mmCIF file of C-alpha atoms and ligand atoms in Angstrom:
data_model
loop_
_atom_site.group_PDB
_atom_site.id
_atom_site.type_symbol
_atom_site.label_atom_id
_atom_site.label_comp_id
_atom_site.label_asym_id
_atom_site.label_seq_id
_atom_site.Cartn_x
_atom_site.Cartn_y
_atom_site.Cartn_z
ATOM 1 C CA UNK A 1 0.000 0.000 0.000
ATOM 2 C CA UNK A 2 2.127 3.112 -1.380
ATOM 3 C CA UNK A 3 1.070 6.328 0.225
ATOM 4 C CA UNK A 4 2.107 9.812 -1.521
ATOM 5 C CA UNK A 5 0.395 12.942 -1.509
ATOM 6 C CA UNK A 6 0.849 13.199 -5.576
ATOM 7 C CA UNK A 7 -1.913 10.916 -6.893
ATOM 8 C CA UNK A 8 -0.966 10.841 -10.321
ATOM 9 C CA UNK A 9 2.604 9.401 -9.699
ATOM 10 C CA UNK A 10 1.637 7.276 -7.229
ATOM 11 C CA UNK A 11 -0.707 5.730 -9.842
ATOM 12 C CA UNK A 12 1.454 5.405 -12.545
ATOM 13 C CA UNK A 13 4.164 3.908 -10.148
ATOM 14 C CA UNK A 14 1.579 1.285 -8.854
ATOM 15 C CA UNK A 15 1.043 0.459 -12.333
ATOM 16 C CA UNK A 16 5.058 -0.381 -13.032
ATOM 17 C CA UNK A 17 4.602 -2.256 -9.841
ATOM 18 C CA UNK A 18 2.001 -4.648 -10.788
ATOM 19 C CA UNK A 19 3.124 -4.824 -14.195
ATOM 20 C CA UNK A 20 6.932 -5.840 -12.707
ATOM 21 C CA UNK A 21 5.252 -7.868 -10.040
ATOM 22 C CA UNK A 22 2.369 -10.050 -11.164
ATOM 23 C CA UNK A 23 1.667 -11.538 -8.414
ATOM 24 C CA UNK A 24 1.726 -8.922 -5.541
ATOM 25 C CA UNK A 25 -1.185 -7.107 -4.723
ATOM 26 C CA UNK A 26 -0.501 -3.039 -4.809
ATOM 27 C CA UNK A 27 -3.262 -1.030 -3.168
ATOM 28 C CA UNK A 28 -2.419 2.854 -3.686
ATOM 29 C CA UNK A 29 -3.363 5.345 -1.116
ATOM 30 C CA UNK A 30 -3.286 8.892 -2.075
ATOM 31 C CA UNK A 31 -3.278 10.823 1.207
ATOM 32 C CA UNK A 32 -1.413 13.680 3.067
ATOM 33 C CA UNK A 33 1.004 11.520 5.738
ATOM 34 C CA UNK A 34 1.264 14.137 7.650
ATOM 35 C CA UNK A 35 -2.504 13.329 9.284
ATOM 36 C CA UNK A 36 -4.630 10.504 10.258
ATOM 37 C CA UNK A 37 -5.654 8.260 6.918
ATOM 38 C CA UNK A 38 -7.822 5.286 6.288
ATOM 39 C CA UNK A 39 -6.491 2.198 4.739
ATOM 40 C CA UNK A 40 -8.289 0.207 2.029
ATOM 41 C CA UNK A 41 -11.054 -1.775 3.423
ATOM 42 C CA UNK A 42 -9.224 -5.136 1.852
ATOM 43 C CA UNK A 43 -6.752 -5.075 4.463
ATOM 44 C CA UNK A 44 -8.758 -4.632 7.669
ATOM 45 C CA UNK A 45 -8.068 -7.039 10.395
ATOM 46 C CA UNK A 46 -4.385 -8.245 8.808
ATOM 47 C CA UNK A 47 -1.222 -7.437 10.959
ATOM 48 C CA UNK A 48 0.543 -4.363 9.277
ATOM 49 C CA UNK A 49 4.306 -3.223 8.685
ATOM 50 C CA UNK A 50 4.674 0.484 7.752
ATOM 51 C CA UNK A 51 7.601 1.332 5.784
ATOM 52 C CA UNK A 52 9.071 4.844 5.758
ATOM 53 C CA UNK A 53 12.785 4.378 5.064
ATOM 54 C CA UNK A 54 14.271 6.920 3.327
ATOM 55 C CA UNK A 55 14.908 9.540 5.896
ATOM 56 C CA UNK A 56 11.921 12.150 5.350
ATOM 57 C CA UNK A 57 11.635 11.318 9.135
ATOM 58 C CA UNK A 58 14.289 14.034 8.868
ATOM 59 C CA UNK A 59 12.423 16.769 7.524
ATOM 60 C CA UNK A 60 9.539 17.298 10.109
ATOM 61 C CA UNK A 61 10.043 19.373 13.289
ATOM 62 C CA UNK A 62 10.476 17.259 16.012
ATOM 63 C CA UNK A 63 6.908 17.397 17.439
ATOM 64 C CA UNK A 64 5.416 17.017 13.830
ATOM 65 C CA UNK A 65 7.677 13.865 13.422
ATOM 66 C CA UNK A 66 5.525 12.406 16.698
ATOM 67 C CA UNK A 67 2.514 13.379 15.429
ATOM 68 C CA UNK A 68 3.346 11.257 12.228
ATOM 69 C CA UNK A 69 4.658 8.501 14.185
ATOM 70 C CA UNK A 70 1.202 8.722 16.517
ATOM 71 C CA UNK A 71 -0.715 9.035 13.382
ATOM 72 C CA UNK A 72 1.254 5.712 12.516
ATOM 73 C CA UNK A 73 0.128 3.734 15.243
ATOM 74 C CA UNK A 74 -3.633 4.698 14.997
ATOM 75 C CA UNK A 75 -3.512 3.555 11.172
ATOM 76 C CA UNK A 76 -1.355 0.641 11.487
ATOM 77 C CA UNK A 77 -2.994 -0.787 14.709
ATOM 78 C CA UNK A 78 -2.278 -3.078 17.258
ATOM 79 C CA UNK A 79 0.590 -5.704 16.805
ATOM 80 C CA UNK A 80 2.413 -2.938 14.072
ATOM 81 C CA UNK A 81 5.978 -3.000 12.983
ATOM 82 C CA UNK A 82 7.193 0.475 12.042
ATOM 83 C CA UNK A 83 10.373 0.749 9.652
ATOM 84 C CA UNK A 84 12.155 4.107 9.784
ATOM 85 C CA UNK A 85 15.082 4.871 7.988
ATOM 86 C CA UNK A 86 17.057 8.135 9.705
ATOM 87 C CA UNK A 87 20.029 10.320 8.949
ATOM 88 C CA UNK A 88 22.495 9.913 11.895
ATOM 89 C CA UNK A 89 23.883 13.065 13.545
ATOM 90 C CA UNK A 90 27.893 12.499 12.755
ATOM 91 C CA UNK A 91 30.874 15.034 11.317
ATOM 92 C CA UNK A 92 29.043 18.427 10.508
ATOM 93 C CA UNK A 93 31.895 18.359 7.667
ATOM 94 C CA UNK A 94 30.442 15.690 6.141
ATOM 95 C CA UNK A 95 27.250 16.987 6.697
ATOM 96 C CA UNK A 96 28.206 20.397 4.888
ATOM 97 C CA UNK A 97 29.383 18.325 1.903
ATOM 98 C CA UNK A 98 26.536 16.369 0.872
ATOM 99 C CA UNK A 99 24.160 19.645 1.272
ATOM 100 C CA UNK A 100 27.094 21.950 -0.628
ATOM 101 C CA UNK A 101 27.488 19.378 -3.432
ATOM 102 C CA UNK A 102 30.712 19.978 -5.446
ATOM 103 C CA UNK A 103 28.362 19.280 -8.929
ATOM 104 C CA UNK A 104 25.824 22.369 -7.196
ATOM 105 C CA UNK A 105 22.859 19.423 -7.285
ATOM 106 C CA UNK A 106 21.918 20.455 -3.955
ATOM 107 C CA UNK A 107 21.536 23.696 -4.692
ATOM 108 C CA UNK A 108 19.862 23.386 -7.867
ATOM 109 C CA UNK A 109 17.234 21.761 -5.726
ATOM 110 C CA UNK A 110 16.979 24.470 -3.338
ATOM 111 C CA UNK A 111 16.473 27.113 -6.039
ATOM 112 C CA UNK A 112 14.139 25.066 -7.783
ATOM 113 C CA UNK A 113 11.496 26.144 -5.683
ATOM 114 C CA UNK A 114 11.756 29.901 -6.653
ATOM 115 C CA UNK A 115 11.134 28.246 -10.247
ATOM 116 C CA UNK A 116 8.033 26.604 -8.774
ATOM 117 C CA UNK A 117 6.968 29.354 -7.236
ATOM 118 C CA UNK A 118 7.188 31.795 -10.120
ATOM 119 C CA UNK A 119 5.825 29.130 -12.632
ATOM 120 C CA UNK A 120 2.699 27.829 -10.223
ATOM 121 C CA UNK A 121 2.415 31.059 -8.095
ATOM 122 C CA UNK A 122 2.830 33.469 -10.744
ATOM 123 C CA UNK A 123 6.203 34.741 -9.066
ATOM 124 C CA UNK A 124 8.747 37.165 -10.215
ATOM 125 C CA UNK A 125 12.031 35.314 -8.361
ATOM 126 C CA UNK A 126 15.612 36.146 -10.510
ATOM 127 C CA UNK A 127 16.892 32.640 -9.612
ATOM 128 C CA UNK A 128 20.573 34.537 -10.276
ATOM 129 C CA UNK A 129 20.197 36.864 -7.027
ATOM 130 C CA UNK A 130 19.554 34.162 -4.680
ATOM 131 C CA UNK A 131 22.493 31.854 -3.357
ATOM 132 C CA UNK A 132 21.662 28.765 -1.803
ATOM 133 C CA UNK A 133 23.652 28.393 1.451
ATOM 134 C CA UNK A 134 23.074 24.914 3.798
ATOM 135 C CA UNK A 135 25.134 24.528 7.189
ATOM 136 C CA UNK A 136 24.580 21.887 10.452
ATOM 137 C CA UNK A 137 22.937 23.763 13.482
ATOM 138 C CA UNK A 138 24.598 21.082 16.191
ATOM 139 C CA UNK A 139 22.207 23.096 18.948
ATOM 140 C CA UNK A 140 19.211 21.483 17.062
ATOM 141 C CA UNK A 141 21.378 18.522 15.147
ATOM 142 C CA UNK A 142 19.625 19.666 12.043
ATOM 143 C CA UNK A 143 20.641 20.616 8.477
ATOM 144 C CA UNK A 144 19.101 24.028 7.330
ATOM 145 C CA UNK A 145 18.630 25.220 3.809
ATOM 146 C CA UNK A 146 18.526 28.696 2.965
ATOM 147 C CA UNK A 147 17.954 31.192 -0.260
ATOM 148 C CA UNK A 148 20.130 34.026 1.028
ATOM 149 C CA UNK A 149 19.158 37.016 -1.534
ATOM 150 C CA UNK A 150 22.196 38.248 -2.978
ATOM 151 C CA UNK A 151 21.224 42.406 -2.696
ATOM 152 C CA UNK A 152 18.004 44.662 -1.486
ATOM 153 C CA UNK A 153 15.238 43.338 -3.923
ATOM 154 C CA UNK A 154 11.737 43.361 -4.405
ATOM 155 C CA UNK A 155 9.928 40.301 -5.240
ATOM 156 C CA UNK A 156 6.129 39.518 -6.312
ATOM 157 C CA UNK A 157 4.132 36.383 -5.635
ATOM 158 C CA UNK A 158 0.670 35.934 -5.851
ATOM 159 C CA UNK A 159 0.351 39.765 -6.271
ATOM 160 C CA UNK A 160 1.412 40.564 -2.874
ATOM 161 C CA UNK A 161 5.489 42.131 -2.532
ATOM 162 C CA UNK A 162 7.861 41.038 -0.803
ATOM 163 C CA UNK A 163 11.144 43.443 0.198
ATOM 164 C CA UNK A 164 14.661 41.550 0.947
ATOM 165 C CA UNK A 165 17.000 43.223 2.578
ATOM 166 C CA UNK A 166 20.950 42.085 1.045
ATOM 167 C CA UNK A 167 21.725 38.240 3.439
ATOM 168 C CA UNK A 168 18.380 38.126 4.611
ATOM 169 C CA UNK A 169 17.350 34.634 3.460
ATOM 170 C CA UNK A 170 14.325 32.436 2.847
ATOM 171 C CA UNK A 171 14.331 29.197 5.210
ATOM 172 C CA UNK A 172 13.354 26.326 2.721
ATOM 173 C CA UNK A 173 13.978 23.173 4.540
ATOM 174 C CA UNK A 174 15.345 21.708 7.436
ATOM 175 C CA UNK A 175 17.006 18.049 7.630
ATOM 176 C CA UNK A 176 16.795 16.766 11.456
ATOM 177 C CA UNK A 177 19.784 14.047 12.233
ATOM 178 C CA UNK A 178 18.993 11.532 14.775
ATOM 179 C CA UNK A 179 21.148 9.122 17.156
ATOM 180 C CA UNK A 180 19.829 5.854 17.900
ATOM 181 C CA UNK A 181 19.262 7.105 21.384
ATOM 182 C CA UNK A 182 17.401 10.440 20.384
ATOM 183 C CA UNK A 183 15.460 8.746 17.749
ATOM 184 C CA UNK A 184 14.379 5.898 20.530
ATOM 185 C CA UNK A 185 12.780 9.187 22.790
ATOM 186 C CA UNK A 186 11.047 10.352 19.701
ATOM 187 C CA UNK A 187 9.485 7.343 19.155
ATOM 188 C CA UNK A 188 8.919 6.021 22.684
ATOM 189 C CA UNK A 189 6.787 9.764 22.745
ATOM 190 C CA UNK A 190 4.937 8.753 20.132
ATOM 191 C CA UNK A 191 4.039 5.087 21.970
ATOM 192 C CA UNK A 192 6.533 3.173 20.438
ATOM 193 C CA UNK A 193 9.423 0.858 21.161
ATOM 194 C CA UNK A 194 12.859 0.497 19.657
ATOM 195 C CA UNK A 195 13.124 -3.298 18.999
ATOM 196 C CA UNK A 196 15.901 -3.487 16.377
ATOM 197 C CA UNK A 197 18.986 -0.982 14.619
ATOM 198 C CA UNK A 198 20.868 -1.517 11.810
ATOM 199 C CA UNK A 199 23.698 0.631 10.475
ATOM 200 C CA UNK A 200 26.254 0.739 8.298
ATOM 201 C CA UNK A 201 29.898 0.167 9.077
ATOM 202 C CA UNK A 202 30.638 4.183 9.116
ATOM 203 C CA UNK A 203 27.174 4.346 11.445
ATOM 204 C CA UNK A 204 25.958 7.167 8.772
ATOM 205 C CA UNK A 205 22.617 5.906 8.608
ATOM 206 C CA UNK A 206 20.243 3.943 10.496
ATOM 207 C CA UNK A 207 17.293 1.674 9.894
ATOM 208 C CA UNK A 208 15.073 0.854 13.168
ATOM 209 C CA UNK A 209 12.412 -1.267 13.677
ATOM 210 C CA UNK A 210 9.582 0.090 15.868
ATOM 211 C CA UNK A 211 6.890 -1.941 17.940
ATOM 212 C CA UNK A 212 3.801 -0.605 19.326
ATOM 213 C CA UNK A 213 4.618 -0.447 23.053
HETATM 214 C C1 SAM B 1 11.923 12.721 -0.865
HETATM 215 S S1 SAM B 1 10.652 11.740 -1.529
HETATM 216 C C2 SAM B 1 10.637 10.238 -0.617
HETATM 217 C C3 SAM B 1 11.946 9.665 -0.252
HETATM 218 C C4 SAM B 1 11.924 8.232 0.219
HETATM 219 N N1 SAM B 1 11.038 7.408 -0.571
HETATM 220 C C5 SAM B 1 11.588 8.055 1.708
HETATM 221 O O1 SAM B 1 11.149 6.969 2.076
HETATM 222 O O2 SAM B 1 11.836 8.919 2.549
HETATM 223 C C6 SAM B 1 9.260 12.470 -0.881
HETATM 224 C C7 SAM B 1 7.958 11.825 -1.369
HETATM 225 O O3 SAM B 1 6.993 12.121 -0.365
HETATM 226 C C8 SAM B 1 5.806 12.630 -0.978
HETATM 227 N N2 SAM B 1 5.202 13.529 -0.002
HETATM 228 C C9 SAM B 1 5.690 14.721 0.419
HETATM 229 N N3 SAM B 1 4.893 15.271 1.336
HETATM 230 C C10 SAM B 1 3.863 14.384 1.522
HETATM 231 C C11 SAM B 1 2.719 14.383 2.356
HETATM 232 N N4 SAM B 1 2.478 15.384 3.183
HETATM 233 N N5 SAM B 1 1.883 13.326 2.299
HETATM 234 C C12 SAM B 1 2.148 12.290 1.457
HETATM 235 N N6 SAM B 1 3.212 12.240 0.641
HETATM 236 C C13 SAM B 1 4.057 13.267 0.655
HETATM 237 C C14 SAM B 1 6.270 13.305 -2.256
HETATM 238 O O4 SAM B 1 5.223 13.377 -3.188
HETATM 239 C C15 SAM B 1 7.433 12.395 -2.685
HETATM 240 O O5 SAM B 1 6.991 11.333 -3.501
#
């Protein structure tokens, strides 16, 4: 049961699935994750495993992370296995080089959403007067992104204007790192257990198993 928020891809991805997969059974649920959802009536009453490995753990606040991982257990329901895959606090250098990309990807990312937001909010953004800048806060063990505007500029969306003083920057995303001992608070807020951690040699990245306490 795929969950994503874009329906569309999530659609035509189920359809690769099946097609790849004859014999599994893909049941798509297009949903915001960050609140309570149903599941499809086909799987009531069968023990459930939810899957969320790729880190995006990292990009919710704190509190909104345990609200997801609450929102898990209700959905899930009794007897669940959670699977969380999270970014391990380690050397901020390292940190600062994956978000400061030597081929600029990172950044390209970042800036993309000026593009969005001139293309789907009718924007006026110059992409070439923002710099993308990313560093580790170790107070908060997070990763922030910012669009630091180059000079003084004025900027429209959606008809309203916006006036940017030269440094003053646009907060895009953050990137929360986790120890296995942080992340095991987290989720023992939320009303889950830490039953199993794996890593990899370098103990960049961790995947835990949850159980509903
Ligand atoms: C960075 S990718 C996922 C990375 C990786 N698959 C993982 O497990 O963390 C983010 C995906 O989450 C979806 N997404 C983002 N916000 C969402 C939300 N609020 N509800 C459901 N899906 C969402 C996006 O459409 C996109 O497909």
């Amino acid at each position: 049961m795929p969950v994503d928020i874009s329906a569309d891809f999530l659609e035509l991805s189920a359809a690769r699935l099946r097609s790849a997969y004859r014999d599994l059974w893909v049941l798509p649920v297009a949903a915001d994750f960050t609140g309570p959802f149903g599941l499809p009536a086909e799987v009531a009453g069968m023990p459930k495993v939810g899957f969320f490995p790729g880190s995006t753990i990292g990009n919710f606040e704190p509190d909104e992370a345990r609200a997801f991982l609450r929102h898990a257990a209700t959905i899930l329901g009794d007897g669940a296995v959670m699977i969380v895959g999270v970014d391990r606090i380690k050397d901020p250098g390292v940190l600062h080089a994956a978000y400061n990309d030597a081929l600029g990807v990172t950044a390209r990312f970042n800036l993309n959403l000026l593009r969005r937001i001139n293309r789907e909010l009718g924007g006026s953004f110059d992409l070439r007067s923002f710099a993308h800048y990313a560093f580790y806060n170790c107070r908060e063990d997070r990763i922030e992104m910012h669009l630091v505007s180059r000079m003084g500029q004025r900027v429209t969306v959606g008809g309203e204007t916006v006036a940017f003083r030269p440094g003053e920057s646009i907060h895009t995303e953050c990137s929360y790192k986790y120890s296995p001992q942080s992340f095991a608070s987290l989720a023992r807020s939320a009303g889950w257990e830490l039953s199993a951690t794996w890593s990899d040699e370098a103990e960049l990245f961790s995947v835990h198993a949850l159980r509903l306490t």
